[in-house]
Amino acid sequence: MNNLTVVHNKFLSSCTYILNTGKSTVIIDPGSCLDSYLSNYHLKLPVCCFLTHAHVDHFIGLKWLKSLEPEVFIGNRSKEYVYNDKLNRLRYTDFNFNFGDYNIDFVNYEESLEISGASITFYSAPGHSRDSAFIVCNKFLFSGDVINPDGSVYTRHKDSDYPEALRSIRYLQEIRESQNLEIKFGHY
């Protein structure tokens, strides 16, 4: 089936992607406007969430999914970010959120997972942050903050590394081209 919907979030202009696999709902980077989407649409259970990295604009929508008990997947480099409000930027917002309320699965990079009708692979792509990754799911590549639509990358955080970001962009482009994937950006 693989129907893909994009939700444009007002908070920091991030994008949430909702993929109906026919067997489940896969949500990539649940952002701040997910609540308005959920009030108009019914999600096919079970719900799985995949986070490209642990910055608040890419996970805050989890709070509207809590009652659905989603399984949440994120790359294993994100362990230090998930429970650190300074690194995940939660400290700088007025959002009330606790990762401890969720079942978090830290996944290895470049290992394919078959989950609820979706084939998922996380690729480590540091630069924007040390835990940045992009995700390949079925025929899509979800860039998170590895690359912006204009080809740039935001590297003004203390944990950003511009030369590393450029290497990650080249890596993303190689994967996209070799697998003929359609890229979906983390911001609009």
PDB file of C-alpha atoms in Angstrom:
ATOM      1  CA  MET A   1       0.000   0.000   0.000  1.00  0.00           C
ATOM      2  CA  ASN A   2       2.598   2.575   1.135  1.00  0.00           C
ATOM      3  CA  ASN A   3       0.445   5.718   1.211  1.00  0.00           C
ATOM      4  CA  LEU A   4       2.654   8.562   2.438  1.00  0.00           C
ATOM      5  CA  THR A   5       1.335  11.748   4.039  1.00  0.00           C
ATOM      6  CA  VAL A   6       3.428  14.726   5.100  1.00  0.00           C
ATOM      7  CA  VAL A   7       2.484  16.966   8.032  1.00  0.00           C
ATOM      8  CA  HIS A   8       4.164  20.377   8.098  1.00  0.00           C
ATOM      9  CA  ASN A   9       4.850  21.342  11.692  1.00  0.00           C
ATOM     10  CA  LYS A  10       4.858  24.972  12.768  1.00  0.00           C
ATOM     11  CA  PHE A  11       7.530  24.442  15.421  1.00  0.00           C
ATOM     12  CA  LEU A  12      10.852  24.985  13.613  1.00  0.00           C
ATOM     13  CA  SER A  13       9.240  24.071  10.253  1.00  0.00           C
ATOM     14  CA  SER A  14       9.904  20.347  10.644  1.00  0.00           C
ATOM     15  CA  CYS A  15       8.158  17.616   8.675  1.00  0.00           C
ATOM     16  CA  THR A  16       6.406  14.513   9.972  1.00  0.00           C
ATOM     17  CA  TYR A  17       5.816  11.641   7.586  1.00  0.00           C
ATOM     18  CA  ILE A  18       3.018   9.121   8.054  1.00  0.00           C
ATOM     19  CA  LEU A  19       3.239   5.905   6.051  1.00  0.00           C
ATOM     20  CA  ASN A  20       0.322   3.483   5.897  1.00  0.00           C
ATOM     21  CA  THR A  21       1.863   0.111   5.041  1.00  0.00           C
ATOM     22  CA  GLY A  22      -1.490  -1.683   4.939  1.00  0.00           C
ATOM     23  CA  LYS A  23      -0.502  -3.565   8.100  1.00  0.00           C
ATOM     24  CA  SER A  24       0.370  -0.637  10.345  1.00  0.00           C
ATOM     25  CA  THR A  25       1.152   3.056  10.545  1.00  0.00           C
ATOM     26  CA  VAL A  26       4.787   4.137  10.440  1.00  0.00           C
ATOM     27  CA  ILE A  27       5.514   7.679  11.609  1.00  0.00           C
ATOM     28  CA  ILE A  28       8.861   9.327  10.883  1.00  0.00           C
ATOM     29  CA  ASP A  29       9.857  12.236  13.153  1.00  0.00           C
ATOM     30  CA  PRO A  30       6.537  12.978  14.918  1.00  0.00           C
ATOM     31  CA  GLY A  31       6.433  16.766  15.244  1.00  0.00           C
ATOM     32  CA  SER A  32       4.389  19.497  16.857  1.00  0.00           C
ATOM     33  CA  CYS A  33       1.345  19.508  14.536  1.00  0.00           C
ATOM     34  CA  LEU A  34       0.681  15.782  14.730  1.00  0.00           C
ATOM     35  CA  ASP A  35      -2.225  16.416  17.124  1.00  0.00           C
ATOM     36  CA  SER A  36      -4.200  18.323  14.471  1.00  0.00           C
ATOM     37  CA  TYR A  37      -3.610  15.498  11.972  1.00  0.00           C
ATOM     38  CA  LEU A  38      -4.719  12.872  14.467  1.00  0.00           C
ATOM     39  CA  SER A  39      -7.976  14.703  15.154  1.00  0.00           C
ATOM     40  CA  ASN A  40      -8.952  14.270  11.478  1.00  0.00           C
ATOM     41  CA  TYR A  41      -7.560  10.830  10.611  1.00  0.00           C
ATOM     42  CA  HIS A  42      -7.587   7.358  12.101  1.00  0.00           C
ATOM     43  CA  LEU A  43      -4.253   5.551  12.299  1.00  0.00           C
ATOM     44  CA  LYS A  44      -3.980   1.868  11.474  1.00  0.00           C
ATOM     45  CA  LEU A  45      -2.619   0.040  14.505  1.00  0.00           C
ATOM     46  CA  PRO A  46       0.015  -0.875  15.482  1.00  0.00           C
ATOM     47  CA  VAL A  47       1.872   2.424  15.334  1.00  0.00           C
ATOM     48  CA  CYS A  48       5.659   2.494  15.017  1.00  0.00           C
ATOM     49  CA  CYS A  49       7.694   5.689  15.220  1.00  0.00           C
ATOM     50  CA  PHE A  50      11.145   6.205  13.774  1.00  0.00           C
ATOM     51  CA  LEU A  51      13.273   9.181  14.817  1.00  0.00           C
ATOM     52  CA  THR A  52      16.119  10.459  12.661  1.00  0.00           C
ATOM     53  CA  HIS A  53      17.689  12.049  15.737  1.00  0.00           C
ATOM     54  CA  ALA A  54      16.727  13.166  19.228  1.00  0.00           C
ATOM     55  CA  HIS A  55      15.997  16.870  18.795  1.00  0.00           C
ATOM     56  CA  VAL A  56      12.690  18.106  20.160  1.00  0.00           C
ATOM     57  CA  ASP A  57      11.268  19.210  16.783  1.00  0.00           C
ATOM     58  CA  HIS A  58      11.553  15.591  15.587  1.00  0.00           C
ATOM     59  CA  PHE A  59      10.006  13.828  18.597  1.00  0.00           C
ATOM     60  CA  ILE A  60       7.576  16.147  20.419  1.00  0.00           C
ATOM     61  CA  GLY A  61       4.574  14.661  18.556  1.00  0.00           C
ATOM     62  CA  LEU A  62       5.091  11.417  20.474  1.00  0.00           C
ATOM     63  CA  LYS A  63       3.065  12.954  23.292  1.00  0.00           C
ATOM     64  CA  TRP A  64      -0.084  12.773  21.134  1.00  0.00           C
ATOM     65  CA  LEU A  65       0.601   9.121  20.362  1.00  0.00           C
ATOM     66  CA  LYS A  66       1.156   8.002  23.962  1.00  0.00           C
ATOM     67  CA  SER A  67      -2.278   6.369  24.330  1.00  0.00           C
ATOM     68  CA  LEU A  68      -1.529   4.217  21.256  1.00  0.00           C
ATOM     69  CA  GLU A  69       1.612   2.855  22.965  1.00  0.00           C
ATOM     70  CA  PRO A  70       3.843   3.251  19.932  1.00  0.00           C
ATOM     71  CA  GLU A  71       7.089   1.397  19.616  1.00  0.00           C
ATOM     72  CA  VAL A  72       9.789   4.037  19.103  1.00  0.00           C
ATOM     73  CA  PHE A  73      13.005   3.338  17.189  1.00  0.00           C
ATOM     74  CA  ILE A  74      16.087   5.547  17.054  1.00  0.00           C
ATOM     75  CA  GLY A  75      19.739   4.993  16.184  1.00  0.00           C
ATOM     76  CA  ASN A  76      22.004   3.806  18.968  1.00  0.00           C
ATOM     77  CA  ARG A  77      24.116   6.992  18.847  1.00  0.00           C
ATOM     78  CA  SER A  78      21.077   8.780  20.307  1.00  0.00           C
ATOM     79  CA  LYS A  79      21.302   7.139  23.731  1.00  0.00           C
ATOM     80  CA  GLU A  80      23.057  10.128  25.286  1.00  0.00           C
ATOM     81  CA  TYR A  81      20.555  12.549  23.686  1.00  0.00           C
ATOM     82  CA  VAL A  82      17.282  10.887  24.578  1.00  0.00           C
ATOM     83  CA  TYR A  83      17.515  11.485  28.317  1.00  0.00           C
ATOM     84  CA  ASN A  84      19.503  14.736  28.229  1.00  0.00           C
ATOM     85  CA  ASP A  85      17.200  17.770  27.907  1.00  0.00           C
ATOM     86  CA  LYS A  86      20.091  20.011  26.924  1.00  0.00           C
ATOM     87  CA  LEU A  87      21.262  17.795  24.039  1.00  0.00           C
ATOM     88  CA  ASN A  88      17.739  17.037  22.781  1.00  0.00           C
ATOM     89  CA  ARG A  89      16.830  20.756  23.055  1.00  0.00           C
ATOM     90  CA  LEU A  90      13.755  20.104  25.249  1.00  0.00           C
ATOM     91  CA  ARG A  91      15.233  22.424  27.886  1.00  0.00           C
ATOM     92  CA  TYR A  92      14.789  25.377  25.530  1.00  0.00           C
ATOM     93  CA  THR A  93      11.038  24.849  25.042  1.00  0.00           C
ATOM     94  CA  ASP A  94       7.932  24.893  27.200  1.00  0.00           C
ATOM     95  CA  PHE A  95       6.907  21.378  26.093  1.00  0.00           C
ATOM     96  CA  ASN A  96       6.084  18.875  28.835  1.00  0.00           C
ATOM     97  CA  PHE A  97       7.619  15.589  27.714  1.00  0.00           C
ATOM     98  CA  ASN A  98       9.393  12.582  29.239  1.00  0.00           C
ATOM     99  CA  PHE A  99      11.098   9.918  27.093  1.00  0.00           C
ATOM    100  CA  GLY A 100      10.809   7.571  30.073  1.00  0.00           C
ATOM    101  CA  ASP A 101       7.097   7.187  29.231  1.00  0.00           C
ATOM    102  CA  TYR A 102       7.892   5.372  25.970  1.00  0.00           C
ATOM    103  CA  ASN A 103       9.308   2.043  24.853  1.00  0.00           C
ATOM    104  CA  ILE A 104      12.496   3.117  23.055  1.00  0.00           C
ATOM    105  CA  ASP A 105      14.434   0.679  20.869  1.00  0.00           C
ATOM    106  CA  PHE A 106      17.974   1.776  20.035  1.00  0.00           C
ATOM    107  CA  VAL A 107      18.885   0.208  16.706  1.00  0.00           C
ATOM    108  CA  ASN A 108      22.175  -0.533  15.020  1.00  0.00           C
ATOM    109  CA  TYR A 109      23.046   1.338  11.853  1.00  0.00           C
ATOM    110  CA  GLU A 110      22.971  -0.322   8.442  1.00  0.00           C
ATOM    111  CA  GLU A 111      20.984  -3.302   9.718  1.00  0.00           C
ATOM    112  CA  SER A 112      17.655  -3.810   7.980  1.00  0.00           C
ATOM    113  CA  LEU A 113      14.585  -4.293  10.139  1.00  0.00           C
ATOM    114  CA  GLU A 114      11.261  -5.687   8.969  1.00  0.00           C
ATOM    115  CA  ILE A 115       8.614  -4.066  11.118  1.00  0.00           C
ATOM    116  CA  SER A 116       4.859  -4.093  10.522  1.00  0.00           C
ATOM    117  CA  GLY A 117       5.041  -4.243   6.748  1.00  0.00           C
ATOM    118  CA  ALA A 118       7.949  -1.834   6.384  1.00  0.00           C
ATOM    119  CA  SER A 119      11.599  -2.455   5.597  1.00  0.00           C
ATOM    120  CA  ILE A 120      13.652   0.025   7.661  1.00  0.00           C
ATOM    121  CA  THR A 121      17.366   0.830   7.723  1.00  0.00           C
ATOM    122  CA  PHE A 122      19.001   3.549   9.829  1.00  0.00           C
ATOM    123  CA  TYR A 123      22.216   5.155   8.545  1.00  0.00           C
ATOM    124  CA  SER A 124      24.463   7.149  10.870  1.00  0.00           C
ATOM    125  CA  ALA A 125      25.073  10.608   9.410  1.00  0.00           C
ATOM    126  CA  PRO A 126      26.639  12.914  12.015  1.00  0.00           C
ATOM    127  CA  GLY A 127      27.184  16.585  11.347  1.00  0.00           C
ATOM    128  CA  HIS A 128      23.991  18.402  12.294  1.00  0.00           C
ATOM    129  CA  SER A 129      24.401  16.587  15.616  1.00  0.00           C
ATOM    130  CA  ARG A 130      26.465  13.592  16.700  1.00  0.00           C
ATOM    131  CA  ASP A 131      23.319  11.417  16.656  1.00  0.00           C
ATOM    132  CA  SER A 132      21.970  12.521  13.261  1.00  0.00           C
ATOM    133  CA  ALA A 133      20.835   9.760  10.944  1.00  0.00           C
ATOM    134  CA  PHE A 134      18.770   9.241   7.849  1.00  0.00           C
ATOM    135  CA  ILE A 135      16.272   6.443   7.436  1.00  0.00           C
ATOM    136  CA  VAL A 136      15.460   4.329   4.404  1.00  0.00           C
ATOM    137  CA  CYS A 137      11.953   2.924   4.518  1.00  0.00           C
ATOM    138  CA  ASN A 138      10.619   1.047   1.491  1.00  0.00           C
ATOM    139  CA  LYS A 139      11.245   3.394  -1.471  1.00  0.00           C
ATOM    140  CA  PHE A 140      11.819   6.564   0.585  1.00  0.00           C
ATOM    141  CA  LEU A 141      14.871   8.165   2.187  1.00  0.00           C
ATOM    142  CA  PHE A 142      13.973  10.371   5.164  1.00  0.00           C
ATOM    143  CA  SER A 143      16.810  12.860   5.582  1.00  0.00           C
ATOM    144  CA  GLY A 144      15.987  14.262   9.015  1.00  0.00           C
ATOM    145  CA  ASP A 145      18.395  17.174   9.446  1.00  0.00           C
ATOM    146  CA  VAL A 146      21.250  15.635   7.445  1.00  0.00           C
ATOM    147  CA  ILE A 147      20.385  17.871   4.469  1.00  0.00           C
ATOM    148  CA  ASN A 148      17.840  20.619   3.842  1.00  0.00           C
ATOM    149  CA  PRO A 149      15.793  21.034   0.640  1.00  0.00           C
ATOM    150  CA  ASP A 150      18.233  23.698  -0.608  1.00  0.00           C
ATOM    151  CA  GLY A 151      21.227  21.370  -0.097  1.00  0.00           C
ATOM    152  CA  SER A 152      22.454  23.082   3.057  1.00  0.00           C
ATOM    153  CA  VAL A 153      22.784  21.687   6.579  1.00  0.00           C
ATOM    154  CA  TYR A 154      22.309  23.459   9.908  1.00  0.00           C
ATOM    155  CA  THR A 155      25.527  23.139  11.921  1.00  0.00           C
ATOM    156  CA  ARG A 156      25.337  25.882  14.548  1.00  0.00           C
ATOM    157  CA  HIS A 157      24.842  23.642  17.597  1.00  0.00           C
ATOM    158  CA  LYS A 158      27.764  22.981  19.950  1.00  0.00           C
ATOM    159  CA  ASP A 159      27.708  19.333  18.896  1.00  0.00           C
ATOM    160  CA  SER A 160      27.577  20.119  15.157  1.00  0.00           C
ATOM    161  CA  ASP A 161      30.515  19.407  12.858  1.00  0.00           C
ATOM    162  CA  TYR A 162      30.425  20.981   9.393  1.00  0.00           C
ATOM    163  CA  PRO A 163      33.121  18.816   7.702  1.00  0.00           C
ATOM    164  CA  GLU A 164      31.412  15.714   9.126  1.00  0.00           C
ATOM    165  CA  ALA A 165      28.060  17.028   7.832  1.00  0.00           C
ATOM    166  CA  LEU A 166      29.478  17.336   4.310  1.00  0.00           C
ATOM    167  CA  ARG A 167      30.711  13.723   4.459  1.00  0.00           C
ATOM    168  CA  SER A 168      27.256  12.629   5.651  1.00  0.00           C
ATOM    169  CA  ILE A 169      25.555  14.478   2.795  1.00  0.00           C
ATOM    170  CA  ARG A 170      27.783  12.666   0.277  1.00  0.00           C
ATOM    171  CA  TYR A 171      26.978   9.356   1.994  1.00  0.00           C
ATOM    172  CA  LEU A 172      23.233  10.096   1.864  1.00  0.00           C
ATOM    173  CA  GLN A 173      23.472  10.954  -1.829  1.00  0.00           C
ATOM    174  CA  GLU A 174      25.351   7.720  -2.565  1.00  0.00           C
ATOM    175  CA  ILE A 175      22.684   5.635  -0.804  1.00  0.00           C
ATOM    176  CA  ARG A 176      19.863   7.546  -2.508  1.00  0.00           C
ATOM    177  CA  GLU A 177      21.363   7.075  -5.970  1.00  0.00           C
ATOM    178  CA  SER A 178      22.380   3.430  -5.509  1.00  0.00           C
ATOM    179  CA  GLN A 179      18.894   2.444  -4.325  1.00  0.00           C
ATOM    180  CA  ASN A 180      16.923   4.896  -6.507  1.00  0.00           C
ATOM    181  CA  LEU A 181      15.161   6.406  -3.470  1.00  0.00           C
ATOM    182  CA  GLU A 182      12.845   9.377  -3.235  1.00  0.00           C
ATOM    183  CA  ILE A 183      14.174  11.836  -0.646  1.00  0.00           C
ATOM    184  CA  LYS A 184      11.894  13.336   1.997  1.00  0.00           C
ATOM    185  CA  PHE A 185      13.396  16.263   3.897  1.00  0.00           C
ATOM    186  CA  GLY A 186      13.133  16.859   7.641  1.00  0.00           C
ATOM    187  CA  HIS A 187      12.201  20.535   7.178  1.00  0.00           C
ATOM    188  CA  TYR A 188      10.284  22.544   4.624  1.00  0.00           C
TER     189      TYR A 188
END
